[in-house]
PDB file of C-alpha atoms in Angstrom:
ATOM      1  CA  MET A 777     -17.119   5.604  17.059  1.00 62.00           C
ATOM      2  CA  PRO A 778     -14.169   3.716  16.032  1.00 73.00           C
ATOM      3  CA  GLU A 779     -11.718   2.887  18.866  1.00 76.00           C
ATOM      4  CA  TYR A 780      -7.775   4.793  18.232  1.00 74.00           C
ATOM      5  CA  LEU A 781      -5.297   1.764  17.764  1.00 74.00           C
ATOM      6  CA  TYR A 782      -2.414   3.992  16.128  1.00 66.00           C
ATOM      7  CA  PRO A 783      -1.743   6.121  13.863  1.00 71.00           C
ATOM      8  CA  GLY A 784      -4.068   6.305  11.411  1.00 71.00           C
ATOM      9  CA  VAL A 785      -5.463   2.993  12.253  1.00 76.00           C
ATOM     10  CA  TYR A 786      -9.299   2.628  14.413  1.00 76.00           C
ATOM     11  CA  VAL A 787     -10.460  -0.392  14.597  1.00 80.00           C
ATOM     12  CA  GLU A 788     -15.037  -1.296  15.646  1.00 74.00           C
ATOM     13  CA  GLU A 789     -16.888  -3.775  15.849  1.00 65.00           C
ATOM     14  CA  VAL A 790     -19.711  -4.812  14.058  1.00 63.00           C
ATOM     15  CA  ASP A 791     -23.007  -6.477  16.197  1.00 56.00           C
ATOM     16  CA  ALA A 792     -25.709  -7.425  13.755  1.00 49.00           C
ATOM     17  CA  HIS A 793     -27.430  -9.397  16.773  1.00 51.00           C
ATOM     18  CA  VAL A 794     -30.876  -8.194  17.677  1.00 46.00           C
ATOM     19  CA  HIS A 795     -30.919  -6.801  21.178  1.00 48.00           C
ATOM     20  CA  ARG A 796     -33.774  -5.305  23.010  1.00 47.00           C
ATOM     21  CA  ILE A 797     -33.874  -1.936  25.088  1.00 44.00           C
ATOM     22  CA  PRO A 798     -35.539  -2.232  27.972  1.00 47.00           C
ATOM     23  CA  GLY A 799     -37.451   0.733  30.010  1.00 47.00           C
ATOM     24  CA  VAL A 800     -37.671   2.443  26.715  1.00 44.00           C
ATOM     25  CA  SER A 801     -41.210   4.316  26.519  1.00 46.00           C
ATOM     26  CA  THR A 802     -42.794   5.335  22.953  1.00 46.00           C
ATOM     27  CA  SER A 803     -43.095   8.553  24.509  1.00 49.00           C
ATOM     28  CA  ILE A 804     -40.558  11.080  23.563  1.00 49.00           C
ATOM     29  CA  ASP A 805     -39.084  12.153  27.508  1.00 56.00           C
ATOM     30  CA  SER A 806     -37.591  15.672  27.302  1.00 62.00           C
ATOM     31  CA  VAL A 807     -33.998  14.465  29.415  1.00 61.00           C
ATOM     32  CA  LEU A 808     -33.953  11.703  26.480  1.00 58.00           C
ATOM     33  CA  LEU A 809     -34.344  14.316  23.887  1.00 61.00           C
ATOM     34  CA  GLU A 810     -32.227  16.935  25.210  1.00 68.00           C
ATOM     35  CA  SER A 811     -29.459  14.470  25.488  1.00 65.00           C
ATOM     36  CA  LEU A 812     -29.778  13.402  21.593  1.00 63.00           C
ATOM     37  CA  VAL A 813     -29.703  17.031  20.895  1.00 66.00           C
ATOM     38  CA  ALA A 814     -26.544  17.297  22.521  1.00 68.00           C
ATOM     39  CA  GLU A 815     -24.929  14.204  20.881  1.00 67.00           C
ATOM     40  CA  ILE A 816     -26.275  15.168  17.479  1.00 67.00           C
ATOM     41  CA  ARG A 817     -24.796  18.550  17.769  1.00 67.00           C
ATOM     42  CA  LYS A 818     -21.035  17.344  18.876  1.00 66.00           C
ATOM     43  CA  THR A 819     -21.197  15.054  16.019  1.00 66.00           C
ATOM     44  CA  VAL A 820     -22.103  18.637  13.686  1.00 66.00           C
ATOM     45  CA  ALA A 821     -19.509  20.221  15.500  1.00 64.00           C
ATOM     46  CA  SER A 822     -16.791  17.660  15.023  1.00 59.00           C
ATOM     47  CA  GLN A 823     -17.768  17.476  11.192  1.00 58.00           C
ATOM     48  CA  VAL A 824     -18.675  20.971   9.996  1.00 62.00           C
ATOM     49  CA  PRO A 825     -16.891  22.838  12.822  1.00 60.00           C
ATOM     50  CA  GLU A 826     -17.781  26.482  11.439  1.00 60.00           C
ATOM     51  CA  TRP A 827     -21.592  25.757  12.440  1.00 61.00           C
ATOM     52  CA  THR A 828     -21.208  26.140  16.116  1.00 55.00           C
ATOM     53  CA  ASP A 829     -23.134  28.145  19.036  1.00 59.00           C
ATOM     54  CA  SER A 830     -26.149  28.319  16.744  1.00 63.00           C
ATOM     55  CA  PRO A 831     -28.865  30.333  18.695  1.00 67.00           C
ATOM     56  CA  GLU A 832     -32.062  28.008  19.242  1.00 67.00           C
ATOM     57  CA  THR A 833     -33.906  29.467  16.445  1.00 69.00           C
ATOM     58  CA  ASP A 834     -31.598  28.555  14.140  1.00 74.00           C
ATOM     59  CA  PRO A 835     -33.422  26.384  11.118  1.00 73.00           C
ATOM     60  CA  GLY A 836     -30.436  23.718  11.647  1.00 72.00           C
ATOM     61  CA  VAL A 837     -30.820  23.429  15.540  1.00 73.00           C
ATOM     62  CA  THR A 838     -34.715  22.795  14.488  1.00 77.00           C
ATOM     63  CA  LEU A 839     -33.522  19.927  12.083  1.00 75.00           C
ATOM     64  CA  LEU A 840     -30.734  18.416  14.951  1.00 70.00           C
ATOM     65  CA  GLU A 841     -34.502  18.395  17.157  1.00 75.00           C
ATOM     66  CA  LEU A 842     -36.603  16.228  14.613  1.00 78.00           C
ATOM     67  CA  PHE A 843     -33.408  14.123  14.025  1.00 74.00           C
ATOM     68  CA  ALA A 844     -33.572  13.626  17.908  1.00 73.00           C
ATOM     69  CA  TRP A 845     -37.264  12.960  17.736  1.00 75.00           C
ATOM     70  CA  LEU A 846     -36.556  10.225  15.291  1.00 77.00           C
ATOM     71  CA  SER A 847     -33.774   9.356  16.701  1.00 72.00           C
ATOM     72  CA  GLU A 848     -35.596   7.669  19.658  1.00 67.00           C
ATOM     73  CA  ASN A 849     -38.469   6.277  18.090  1.00 72.00           C
ATOM     74  CA  LEU A 850     -36.147   4.141  16.310  1.00 71.00           C
ATOM     75  CA  LEU A 851     -33.852   3.221  19.450  1.00 67.00           C
ATOM     76  CA  TYR A 852     -37.306   2.447  20.850  1.00 64.00           C
ATOM     77  CA  ARG A 853     -38.210  -0.079  17.694  1.00 63.00           C
ATOM     78  CA  ALA A 854     -34.775  -1.310  17.312  1.00 60.00           C
ATOM     79  CA  GLY A 855     -35.141  -4.274  19.818  1.00 58.00           C
ATOM     80  CA  GLU A 856     -38.658  -5.323  17.246  1.00 52.00           C
ATOM     81  CA  ILE A 857     -36.606  -5.712  14.275  1.00 53.00           C
ATOM     82  CA  PRO A 858     -35.803  -9.063  13.096  1.00 57.00           C
ATOM     83  CA  LYS A 859     -31.503  -9.578  12.502  1.00 55.00           C
ATOM     84  CA  ARG A 860     -32.573  -9.572   8.389  1.00 55.00           C
ATOM     85  CA  GLY A 861     -34.123  -5.721   8.763  1.00 57.00           C
ATOM     86  CA  GLN A 862     -31.342  -5.078  11.474  1.00 53.00           C
ATOM     87  CA  THR A 863     -28.740  -5.932   8.732  1.00 54.00           C
ATOM     88  CA  ALA A 864     -30.153  -3.894   6.353  1.00 56.00           C
ATOM     89  CA  ALA A 865     -30.964  -1.091   8.840  1.00 57.00           C
ATOM     90  CA  LEU A 866     -27.141  -0.907   9.287  1.00 55.00           C
ATOM     91  CA  ARG A 867     -26.479  -0.888   5.658  1.00 54.00           C
ATOM     92  CA  ALA A 868     -28.473   1.779   5.085  1.00 56.00           C
ATOM     93  CA  ALA A 869     -27.325   4.097   7.867  1.00 55.00           C
ATOM     94  CA  LEU A 870     -23.463   3.681   6.299  1.00 54.00           C
ATOM     95  CA  ALA A 871     -25.121   4.211   2.844  1.00 52.00           C
ATOM     96  CA  LEU A 872     -26.579   7.467   4.277  1.00 51.00           C
ATOM     97  CA  SER A 873     -23.678   8.941   5.528  1.00 51.00           C
ATOM     98  CA  THR A 874     -20.783   8.495   2.805  1.00 50.00           C
ATOM     99  CA  LEU A 875     -23.820  10.758   0.610  1.00 47.00           C
ATOM    100  CA  GLY A 876     -21.900  13.747   1.647  1.00 46.00           C
ATOM    101  CA  HIS A 877     -18.754  12.127   0.580  1.00 48.00           C
ATOM    102  CA  ALA A 878     -20.710  10.765  -2.748  1.00 49.00           C
ATOM    103  CA  ARG A 879     -17.798  10.551  -5.348  1.00 53.00           C
ATOM    104  CA  ALA A 880     -18.527  11.880  -9.235  1.00 51.00           C
ATOM    105  CA  THR A 881     -19.312   9.650 -11.884  1.00 56.00           C
ATOM    106  CA  ALA A 882     -17.194   8.449 -14.361  1.00 57.00           C
ATOM    107  CA  CYS A 883     -18.614  10.573 -17.169  1.00 64.00           C
ATOM    108  CA  ALA A 884     -19.054  14.010 -15.129  1.00 73.00           C
ATOM    109  CA  ILE A 885     -17.350  17.129 -15.708  1.00 83.00           C
ATOM    110  CA  LEU A 886     -14.339  17.970 -13.298  1.00 85.00           C
ATOM    111  CA  THR A 887     -13.815  21.621 -13.039  1.00 88.00           C
ATOM    112  CA  ARG A 888     -11.554  23.590 -10.558  1.00 89.00           C
ATOM    113  CA  PRO A 889     -10.748  27.021  -9.806  1.00 90.00           C
ATOM    114  CA  TYR A 890      -9.473  29.439 -11.596  1.00 90.00           C
ATOM    115  CA  PHE A 891      -6.981  31.730 -10.121  1.00 91.00           C
ATOM    116  CA  PHE A 892      -5.574  35.006 -11.066  1.00 92.00           C
ATOM    117  CA  THR A 893      -2.894  38.058  -9.291  1.00 92.00           C
ATOM    118  CA  GLY A 894      -5.051  39.040  -6.365  1.00 91.00           C
ATOM    119  CA  GLN A 895      -8.076  36.876  -5.486  1.00 89.00           C
ATOM    120  CA  LEU A 896      -9.387  36.410  -2.496  1.00 89.00           C
ATOM    121  CA  LEU A 897      -9.147  32.588  -1.536  1.00 89.00           C
ATOM    122  CA  ASP A 898     -11.489  31.907   0.857  1.00 89.00           C
ATOM    123  CA  ALA A 899     -12.863  28.362   2.899  1.00 87.00           C
ATOM    124  CA  ALA A 900     -14.584  27.214  -0.733  1.00 88.00           C
ATOM    125  CA  THR A 901     -11.907  28.069  -3.158  1.00 90.00           C
ATOM    126  CA  LEU A 902      -9.616  26.089  -1.560  1.00 91.00           C
ATOM    127  CA  ARG A 903     -11.364  23.633  -0.852  1.00 89.00           C
ATOM    128  CA  ALA A 904     -13.346  22.792  -4.342  1.00 90.00           C
ATOM    129  CA  GLU A 905      -9.409  23.044  -5.140  1.00 92.00           C
ATOM    130  CA  GLN A 906      -8.894  20.253  -2.737  1.00 91.00           C
ATOM    131  CA  ASP A 907     -11.564  18.498  -3.877  1.00 90.00           C
ATOM    132  CA  TYR A 908     -10.803  18.419  -7.942  1.00 91.00           C
ATOM    133  CA  GLN A 909      -7.526  17.040  -7.086  1.00 93.00           C
ATOM    134  CA  ARG A 910      -8.726  14.541  -5.119  1.00 91.00           C
ATOM    135  CA  GLU A 911     -11.505  13.463  -7.426  1.00 91.00           C
ATOM    136  CA  LYS A 912      -8.978  12.708  -9.885  1.00 91.00           C
ATOM    137  CA  LEU A 913      -7.172  11.088  -7.823  1.00 92.00           C
ATOM    138  CA  ARG A 914     -10.140   8.511  -7.180  1.00 91.00           C
ATOM    139  CA  ARG A 915     -11.000   8.195 -10.730  1.00 91.00           C
ATOM    140  CA  HIS A 916      -6.837   7.222 -11.455  1.00 91.00           C
ATOM    141  CA  ASN A 917      -7.211   4.425  -9.186  1.00 91.00           C
ATOM    142  CA  ARG A 918     -10.853   3.353 -10.332  1.00 88.00           C
ATOM    143  CA  ARG A 919     -10.162   2.962 -13.803  1.00 88.00           C
ATOM    144  CA  LEU A 920      -6.161   2.078 -14.220  1.00 89.00           C
ATOM    145  CA  HIS A 921      -6.126  -0.376 -10.790  1.00 90.00           C
ATOM    146  CA  GLY A 922      -9.991  -0.990  -9.934  1.00 89.00           C
ATOM    147  CA  PHE A 923     -10.246  -2.028  -6.507  1.00 90.00           C
ATOM    148  CA  GLY A 924      -9.196  -4.999  -3.742  1.00 92.00           C
ATOM    149  CA  VAL A 925      -6.020  -5.868  -1.747  1.00 94.00           C
ATOM    150  CA  VAL A 926      -2.789  -4.174  -3.564  1.00 93.00           C
ATOM    151  CA  SER A 927      -0.611  -6.102  -1.345  1.00 92.00           C
ATOM    152  CA  GLY A 928      -0.479  -7.513   2.985  1.00 93.00           C
ATOM    153  CA  LEU A 929      -3.346  -7.834   4.559  1.00 93.00           C
ATOM    154  CA  GLY A 930      -3.319 -11.213   5.516  1.00 93.00           C
ATOM    155  CA  VAL A 931      -6.239 -12.259   7.840  1.00 93.00           C
ATOM    156  CA  ARG A 932      -5.838 -15.018  10.489  1.00 92.00           C
ATOM    157  CA  VAL A 933      -6.608 -16.440  13.669  1.00 90.00           C
ATOM    158  CA  GLU A 934      -4.466 -16.563  17.011  1.00 87.00           C
ATOM    159  CA  THR A 935      -6.044 -19.255  19.549  1.00 79.00           C
ATOM    160  CA  SER A 936      -5.883 -18.606  22.759  1.00 70.00           C
ATOM    161  CA  SER A 937      -6.685 -20.864  26.319  1.00 61.00           C
ATOM    162  CA  ASP A 938      -8.145 -17.717  28.262  1.00 59.00           C
ATOM    163  CA  ALA A 939     -11.556 -16.885  28.186  1.00 54.00           C
ATOM    164  CA  ASP A 940     -10.946 -13.450  25.334  1.00 56.00           C
ATOM    165  CA  GLY A 941     -11.039 -16.268  22.971  1.00 62.00           C
ATOM    166  CA  GLY A 942      -8.198 -15.479  21.334  1.00 78.00           C
ATOM    167  CA  ARG A 943      -8.123 -13.002  18.391  1.00 89.00           C
ATOM    168  CA  ILE A 944      -7.703 -11.558  15.068  1.00 91.00           C
ATOM    169  CA  ILE A 945      -4.945 -10.235  12.978  1.00 92.00           C
ATOM    170  CA  VAL A 946      -5.145  -8.095   9.768  1.00 93.00           C
ATOM    171  CA  ASP A 947      -1.466  -8.075   8.568  1.00 93.00           C
ATOM    172  CA  PRO A 948      -0.133  -4.329   7.320  1.00 93.00           C
ATOM    173  CA  GLY A 949      -0.837  -3.957   3.750  1.00 94.00           C
ATOM    174  CA  TYR A 950      -2.557  -1.264   0.905  1.00 94.00           C
ATOM    175  CA  ALA A 951      -6.066  -1.485  -0.656  1.00 94.00           C
ATOM    176  CA  ILE A 952      -8.347   0.718  -2.709  1.00 93.00           C
ATOM    177  CA  ASP A 953     -11.854   0.687  -2.197  1.00 91.00           C
ATOM    178  CA  ASP A 954     -14.742   1.030  -4.908  1.00 88.00           C
ATOM    179  CA  CYS A 955     -15.012   4.147  -4.891  1.00 89.00           C
ATOM    180  CA  GLY A 956     -11.374   5.036  -5.586  1.00 91.00           C
ATOM    181  CA  GLU A 957     -10.564   5.511  -1.520  1.00 92.00           C
ATOM    182  CA  GLU A 958      -6.901   4.225  -0.673  1.00 92.00           C
ATOM    183  CA  ILE A 959      -6.674   2.451   2.475  1.00 93.00           C
ATOM    184  CA  ALA A 960      -3.297   1.905   4.601  1.00 91.00           C
ATOM    185  CA  VAL A 961      -2.899  -0.401   7.172  1.00 91.00           C
ATOM    186  CA  CYS A 962       0.814   0.363   9.408  1.00 88.00           C
ATOM    187  CA  ALA A 963       1.222  -1.842  11.508  1.00 88.00           C
ATOM    188  CA  SER A 964      -0.829  -4.989  12.446  1.00 89.00           C
ATOM    189  CA  ALA A 965      -4.145  -4.849  14.036  1.00 88.00           C
ATOM    190  CA  ALA A 966      -5.022  -6.819  16.707  1.00 89.00           C
ATOM    191  CA  LEU A 967      -9.027  -7.502  16.954  1.00 89.00           C
ATOM    192  CA  ALA A 968     -11.449  -9.477  19.542  1.00 87.00           C
ATOM    193  CA  PRO A 969     -13.191 -12.227  17.576  1.00 86.00           C
ATOM    194  CA  PRO A 970     -17.338 -12.163  17.362  1.00 84.00           C
ATOM    195  CA  SER A 971     -19.075 -12.415  20.631  1.00 79.00           C
ATOM    196  CA  GLY A 972     -21.957 -14.156  18.683  1.00 79.00           C
ATOM    197  CA  GLY A 973     -22.981 -15.948  15.203  1.00 83.00           C
ATOM    198  CA  ASN A 974     -21.252 -18.495  13.493  1.00 87.00           C
ATOM    199  CA  GLU A 975     -19.917 -16.951  10.629  1.00 90.00           C
ATOM    200  CA  ALA A 976     -18.731 -12.955  10.154  1.00 90.00           C
ATOM    201  CA  PHE A 977     -16.076 -10.924   7.792  1.00 92.00           C
ATOM    202  CA  VAL A 978     -12.820  -9.049   8.575  1.00 92.00           C
ATOM    203  CA  SER A 979     -12.860  -5.796   6.249  1.00 92.00           C
ATOM    204  CA  VAL A 980     -11.397  -1.679   6.316  1.00 92.00           C
ATOM    205  CA  ARG A 981     -12.915   1.247   4.986  1.00 90.00           C
ATOM    206  CA  PHE A 982     -11.515   4.508   4.725  1.00 91.00           C
ATOM    207  CA  TRP A 983     -12.334   7.514   7.429  1.00 88.00           C
ATOM    208  CA  GLU A 984     -11.650  10.637   7.383  1.00 85.00           C
ATOM    209  CA  HIS A 985     -12.809  12.823  10.602  1.00 81.00           C
ATOM    210  CA  SER A 986     -11.937  15.893  12.085  1.00 78.00           C
ATOM    211  CA  CYS A 987      -8.842  16.420  14.568  1.00 76.00           C
ATOM    212  CA  ARG A 988      -6.294  18.600  15.804  1.00 72.00           C
ATOM    213  CA  GLN A 989      -2.796  18.737  13.662  1.00 64.00           C
ATOM    214  CA  ASP A 990      -0.181  18.929  16.539  1.00 62.00           C
ATOM    215  CA  PRO A 991      -2.123  19.289  19.712  1.00 52.00           C
ATOM    216  CA  HIS A 992       1.124  20.300  21.430  1.00 53.00           C
ATOM    217  CA  SER A 993       2.312  22.987  19.136  1.00 51.00           C
ATOM    218  CA  GLU A 994       1.807  26.890  21.074  1.00 51.00           C
ATOM    219  CA  GLY A 995       0.342  29.567  19.671  1.00 51.00           C
ATOM    220  CA  HIS A 996      -2.906  27.935  17.802  1.00 50.00           C
ATOM    221  CA  ARG A 997      -6.137  28.348  18.837  1.00 51.00           C
ATOM    222  CA  PRO A 998      -8.304  25.182  20.279  1.00 57.00           C
ATOM    223  CA  GLY A 999      -9.689  23.556  18.223  1.00 62.00           C
ATOM    224  CA  VAL A1000     -10.246  21.442  14.725  1.00 62.00           C
ATOM    225  CA  THR A1001      -7.423  22.476  13.009  1.00 74.00           C
ATOM    226  CA  GLY A1002      -6.819  19.220  10.333  1.00 80.00           C
ATOM    227  CA  VAL A1003      -8.827  15.928   8.560  1.00 83.00           C
ATOM    228  CA  GLU A1004      -7.061  12.590   9.187  1.00 84.00           C
ATOM    229  CA  ALA A1005      -7.419  10.119   6.207  1.00 86.00           C
ATOM    230  CA  ALA A1006      -7.496   6.764   8.477  1.00 88.00           C
ATOM    231  CA  CYS A1007      -8.770   3.324   8.027  1.00 88.00           C
ATOM    232  CA  VAL A1008     -11.231   1.657   9.926  1.00 88.00           C
ATOM    233  CA  SER A1009     -10.678  -2.172  10.458  1.00 89.00           C
ATOM    234  CA  SER A1010     -13.736  -4.115  11.694  1.00 88.00           C
ATOM    235  CA  VAL A1011     -15.320  -7.877  11.882  1.00 89.00           C
ATOM    236  CA  GLY A1012     -18.631  -8.495  12.085  1.00 85.00           C
ATOM    237  CA  GLN A1013     -21.325 -10.264  10.562  1.00 82.00           C
ATOM    238  CA  ALA A1014     -22.839  -7.697   8.597  1.00 77.00           C
ATOM    239  CA  LEU A1015     -20.573  -6.332   5.522  1.00 79.00           C
ATOM    240  CA  LEU A1016     -21.263  -2.357   5.292  1.00 75.00           C
ATOM    241  CA  PRO A1017     -20.059  -0.762   2.022  1.00 76.00           C
ATOM    242  CA  PRO A1018     -17.916   0.903   0.962  1.00 83.00           C
ATOM    243  CA  ALA A1019     -15.949  -1.550   3.433  1.00 88.00           C
ATOM    244  CA  LEU A1020     -13.842  -4.212   1.576  1.00 91.00           C
ATOM    245  CA  ALA A1021     -14.008  -7.482   2.992  1.00 92.00           C
ATOM    246  CA  LEU A1022     -10.426  -8.937   4.073  1.00 94.00           C
ATOM    247  CA  ALA A1023     -11.928 -12.391   4.973  1.00 92.00           C
ATOM    248  CA  ARG A1024     -14.543 -14.660   6.203  1.00 93.00           C
ATOM    249  CA  LEU A1025     -14.563 -16.300   9.392  1.00 92.00           C
ATOM    250  CA  ILE A1026     -16.358 -19.363  10.219  1.00 91.00           C
ATOM    251  CA  ARG A1027     -17.144 -20.880  13.696  1.00 89.00           C
ATOM    252  CA  ALA A1028     -16.684 -24.624  14.708  1.00 87.00           C
ATOM    253  CA  ASP A1029     -16.858 -26.049  17.942  1.00 84.00           C
ATOM    254  CA  GLY A1030     -16.575 -23.020  19.367  1.00 82.00           C
ATOM    255  CA  VAL A1031     -13.417 -21.965  17.130  1.00 86.00           C
ATOM    256  CA  TRP A1032     -13.199 -19.016  15.444  1.00 89.00           C
ATOM    257  CA  GLY A1033     -10.979 -19.953  11.525  1.00 90.00           C
ATOM    258  CA  VAL A1034     -10.805 -18.245   8.394  1.00 92.00           C
ATOM    259  CA  ASP A1035     -12.329 -19.528   5.562  1.00 92.00           C
ATOM    260  CA  PRO A1036      -9.568 -20.492   2.919  1.00 92.00           C
ATOM    261  CA  ALA A1037     -12.680 -20.719   0.640  1.00 93.00           C
ATOM    262  CA  PHE A1038     -13.507 -16.532   0.451  1.00 93.00           C
ATOM    263  CA  VAL A1039     -10.767 -14.580  -1.959  1.00 92.00           C
ATOM    264  CA  PRO A1040     -11.124 -11.000  -1.149  1.00 92.00           C
ATOM    265  CA  PRO A1041     -11.632  -8.820  -4.074  1.00 91.00           C
ATOM    266  CA  ARG A1042      -7.867  -8.296  -5.372  1.00 92.00           C
ATOM    267  CA  ALA A1043      -6.938  -4.461  -7.288  1.00 89.00           C
ATOM    268  CA  GLY A1044      -5.696  -4.538 -10.617  1.00 81.00           C
ATOM    269  CA  SER A1045      -8.574  -6.343 -12.528  1.00 62.00           C
ATOM    270  CA  VAL A1046     -10.274  -3.435 -14.182  1.00 57.00           C
ATOM    271  CA  THR A1047     -13.307  -4.345 -16.437  1.00 54.00           C
ATOM    272  CA  ALA A1048     -14.577  -2.256 -19.307  1.00 46.00           C
TER     273      ALA A1048
END
């Protein structure tokens, strides 16, 4: 889960190193299975708030239990996956997470709801209108501006004599990813340097998550009341799409520095 930095900006560290998981058996422990089911249900509740407190006989709960069983096996096998395979698994996992927000192709026909007097406006109709407007904006960004850095988002390394090894600073700026989503970093973000390896990427990606629009307001029922459009800044050896690479870091003599030969993509270079 990305760590909150300030409104609209979160940070995370992507670790591509291989770590063995001690003490995990090949058999399914009931306590572990139940904990995995609970974590997945918590995630589903945050992403799909209208599906909560379902009975155990619900088909969706059965699917969650199946995913928990598969996750336990993947956790056991993670210690045996080589570095290259683990990086590929990270890429595949993020690609699967974006399937629920798949964009329309450039030639797909867009349709929007037709409103009339007396129409009952349910959540699905309003969501369809939102999806139509958002996809039009994505197409506009992709076809007119392309993808990449629009302004700012410079990266520098501030060294330190302390044991923390300094920090990586991402300057404020604006970018468009290859899906057409707009990424805004309104203030400088400080990231911890990688713990291992000699090469890493600094990246930003668009991220939406359920939230409370005004957690201090009175008269509102508790729970999810909005969706925050934010960005996640990260440092890791694996560049996971649709993240946008801002810089490549190289460690020489134990000190991290920005590779001057790496040029991040810039918006405005649209090709036919």
